[in-house]
C-alpha cells in the first residue's frame, strides 16, 4: 500500500493530482485539493523505456527515479541540499559589527568608506534591520577581524516526526482546515 502524500493515509490506488504546481499521489479525500493529472495510457504498444533519444527517454528516467526514491529503502539517510554547505549568520551579528567598529574607534561612515559600501548599509546592519550579503559579510569579517557565521545549532536537526515508513508527507506538517 502507498501513503497519501498530503494526509498520510494508506491508499491502495492513489490518484495523481497537481496541487500548486506539484504532482502528488493522494487519496480520494485529498484529490479535491488539486487538479487530476491524466497519465499516459499504458495500453499502447510502446514499451516503458523509449529507444529514441528524444524527451521520452529522459522522462522515463525521471519517473523511474522518483518511484524508486519514494519506495523507501533509503534507510535513515537524509538527502543533502545546498543549505547544508552554507554557514548561518549568528543572531547577534549586529552587536558584533557595532562592537568591533567601536573597538577600532571608527564611525559608521569611516567603516563604510573602508569597505567601499554606503553608510546607510552599516546603520541598517548594526540595527539588525538587514542581513549582510555574502560579499559584505566577507568584507566585514576581514576588516574587523570577527566571525559573523555560527556553527550548526541544536535547532538544525531535521524534524523527527513522520509516518510508520519513516518518510515525510505533507500531512506530517500541514494542518487541514475543515
mmCIF file of C-alpha atoms in Angstrom, residues 22-111:
data_model
loop_
_atom_site.group_PDB
_atom_site.id
_atom_site.type_symbol
_atom_site.label_atom_id
_atom_site.label_comp_id
_atom_site.label_asym_id
_atom_site.label_seq_id
_atom_site.Cartn_x
_atom_site.Cartn_y
_atom_site.Cartn_z
ATOM 1 C CA UNK A 22 3.469 19.922 -7.574
ATOM 2 C CA UNK A 23 2.263 16.495 -8.697
ATOM 3 C CA UNK A 24 1.237 14.405 -5.689
ATOM 4 C CA UNK A 25 -0.162 10.891 -5.254
ATOM 5 C CA UNK A 26 -3.154 11.386 -2.966
ATOM 6 C CA UNK A 27 -6.209 9.585 -1.596
ATOM 7 C CA UNK A 28 -9.764 10.236 -2.822
ATOM 8 C CA UNK A 29 -10.431 12.668 0.056
ATOM 9 C CA UNK A 30 -7.425 14.855 -0.785
ATOM 10 C CA UNK A 31 -7.934 14.684 -4.578
ATOM 11 C CA UNK A 32 -10.338 17.627 -4.360
ATOM 12 C CA UNK A 33 -7.485 19.947 -3.347
ATOM 13 C CA UNK A 34 -5.898 19.767 -6.789
ATOM 14 C CA UNK A 35 -6.464 19.061 -10.448
ATOM 15 C CA UNK A 36 -6.254 15.458 -11.578
ATOM 16 C CA UNK A 37 -3.316 14.744 -13.877
ATOM 17 C CA UNK A 38 -4.039 12.454 -16.774
ATOM 18 C CA UNK A 39 -1.368 9.767 -17.029
ATOM 19 C CA UNK A 40 -0.351 8.192 -20.315
ATOM 20 C CA UNK A 41 -2.415 5.188 -21.275
ATOM 21 C CA UNK A 42 -0.367 2.061 -20.583
ATOM 22 C CA UNK A 43 -2.354 0.035 -23.142
ATOM 23 C CA UNK A 44 -0.301 1.428 -26.020
ATOM 24 C CA UNK A 45 2.205 -0.833 -27.707
ATOM 25 C CA UNK A 46 5.252 1.193 -26.708
ATOM 26 C CA UNK A 47 7.496 -0.179 -24.010
ATOM 27 C CA UNK A 48 8.294 1.526 -20.724
ATOM 28 C CA UNK A 49 11.706 2.642 -21.963
ATOM 29 C CA UNK A 50 11.969 4.517 -25.208
ATOM 30 C CA UNK A 51 14.770 3.700 -27.627
ATOM 31 C CA UNK A 52 14.780 7.196 -29.099
ATOM 32 C CA UNK A 53 16.984 9.937 -27.669
ATOM 33 C CA UNK A 54 14.123 12.410 -27.524
ATOM 34 C CA UNK A 55 12.470 13.778 -24.380
ATOM 35 C CA UNK A 56 10.663 10.456 -23.908
ATOM 36 C CA UNK A 57 13.903 8.836 -22.768
ATOM 37 C CA UNK A 58 14.582 11.481 -20.158
ATOM 38 C CA UNK A 59 11.043 11.468 -18.800
ATOM 39 C CA UNK A 60 11.240 7.708 -18.425
ATOM 40 C CA UNK A 61 14.374 8.195 -16.347
ATOM 41 C CA UNK A 62 12.709 10.845 -14.210
ATOM 42 C CA UNK A 63 9.649 8.758 -13.444
ATOM 43 C CA UNK A 64 11.675 5.678 -12.586
ATOM 44 C CA UNK A 65 13.971 7.741 -10.366
ATOM 45 C CA UNK A 66 11.133 9.273 -8.412
ATOM 46 C CA UNK A 67 9.327 5.998 -7.934
ATOM 47 C CA UNK A 68 12.442 4.236 -6.664
ATOM 48 C CA UNK A 69 13.281 7.019 -4.231
ATOM 49 C CA UNK A 70 9.699 7.126 -2.961
ATOM 50 C CA UNK A 71 9.704 3.356 -2.440
ATOM 51 C CA UNK A 72 11.601 3.628 0.829
ATOM 52 C CA UNK A 73 14.752 1.530 1.082
ATOM 53 C CA UNK A 74 16.879 4.588 1.748
ATOM 54 C CA UNK A 75 17.058 3.880 5.441
ATOM 55 C CA UNK A 76 17.760 6.780 7.724
ATOM 56 C CA UNK A 77 19.950 8.805 5.360
ATOM 57 C CA UNK A 78 18.795 12.354 4.727
ATOM 58 C CA UNK A 79 19.290 13.901 1.316
ATOM 59 C CA UNK A 80 21.702 16.796 1.373
ATOM 60 C CA UNK A 81 20.788 20.105 -0.156
ATOM 61 C CA UNK A 82 22.515 23.377 -0.949
ATOM 62 C CA UNK A 83 21.774 24.781 2.515
ATOM 63 C CA UNK A 84 23.874 22.096 4.233
ATOM 64 C CA UNK A 85 27.041 23.693 2.842
ATOM 65 C CA UNK A 86 26.097 27.241 3.828
ATOM 66 C CA UNK A 87 27.166 28.906 7.058
ATOM 67 C CA UNK A 88 24.385 30.539 9.006
ATOM 68 C CA UNK A 89 24.880 34.072 10.234
ATOM 69 C CA UNK A 90 24.821 34.480 14.003
ATOM 70 C CA UNK A 91 21.791 36.038 15.651
ATOM 71 C CA UNK A 92 23.902 38.740 17.309
ATOM 72 C CA UNK A 93 25.690 39.826 14.125
ATOM 73 C CA UNK A 94 24.515 43.417 14.645
ATOM 74 C CA UNK A 95 26.131 43.655 18.092
ATOM 75 C CA UNK A 96 29.356 42.038 16.859
ATOM 76 C CA UNK A 97 29.671 44.546 14.000
ATOM 77 C CA UNK A 98 28.943 47.537 16.220
ATOM 78 C CA UNK A 99 31.288 46.363 18.995
ATOM 79 C CA UNK A 100 34.159 45.648 16.593
ATOM 80 C CA UNK A 101 33.679 49.040 14.890
ATOM 81 C CA UNK A 102 33.648 50.877 18.216
ATOM 82 C CA UNK A 103 36.747 48.960 19.420
ATOM 83 C CA UNK A 104 38.602 50.407 16.432
ATOM 84 C CA UNK A 105 37.245 53.928 17.136
ATOM 85 C CA UNK A 106 35.577 54.107 13.717
ATOM 86 C CA UNK A 107 32.354 55.890 12.883
ATOM 87 C CA UNK A 108 29.774 54.163 10.708
ATOM 88 C CA UNK A 109 30.821 56.439 7.823
ATOM 89 C CA UNK A 110 34.501 55.566 8.302
ATOM 90 C CA UNK A 111 33.737 51.847 8.257
#
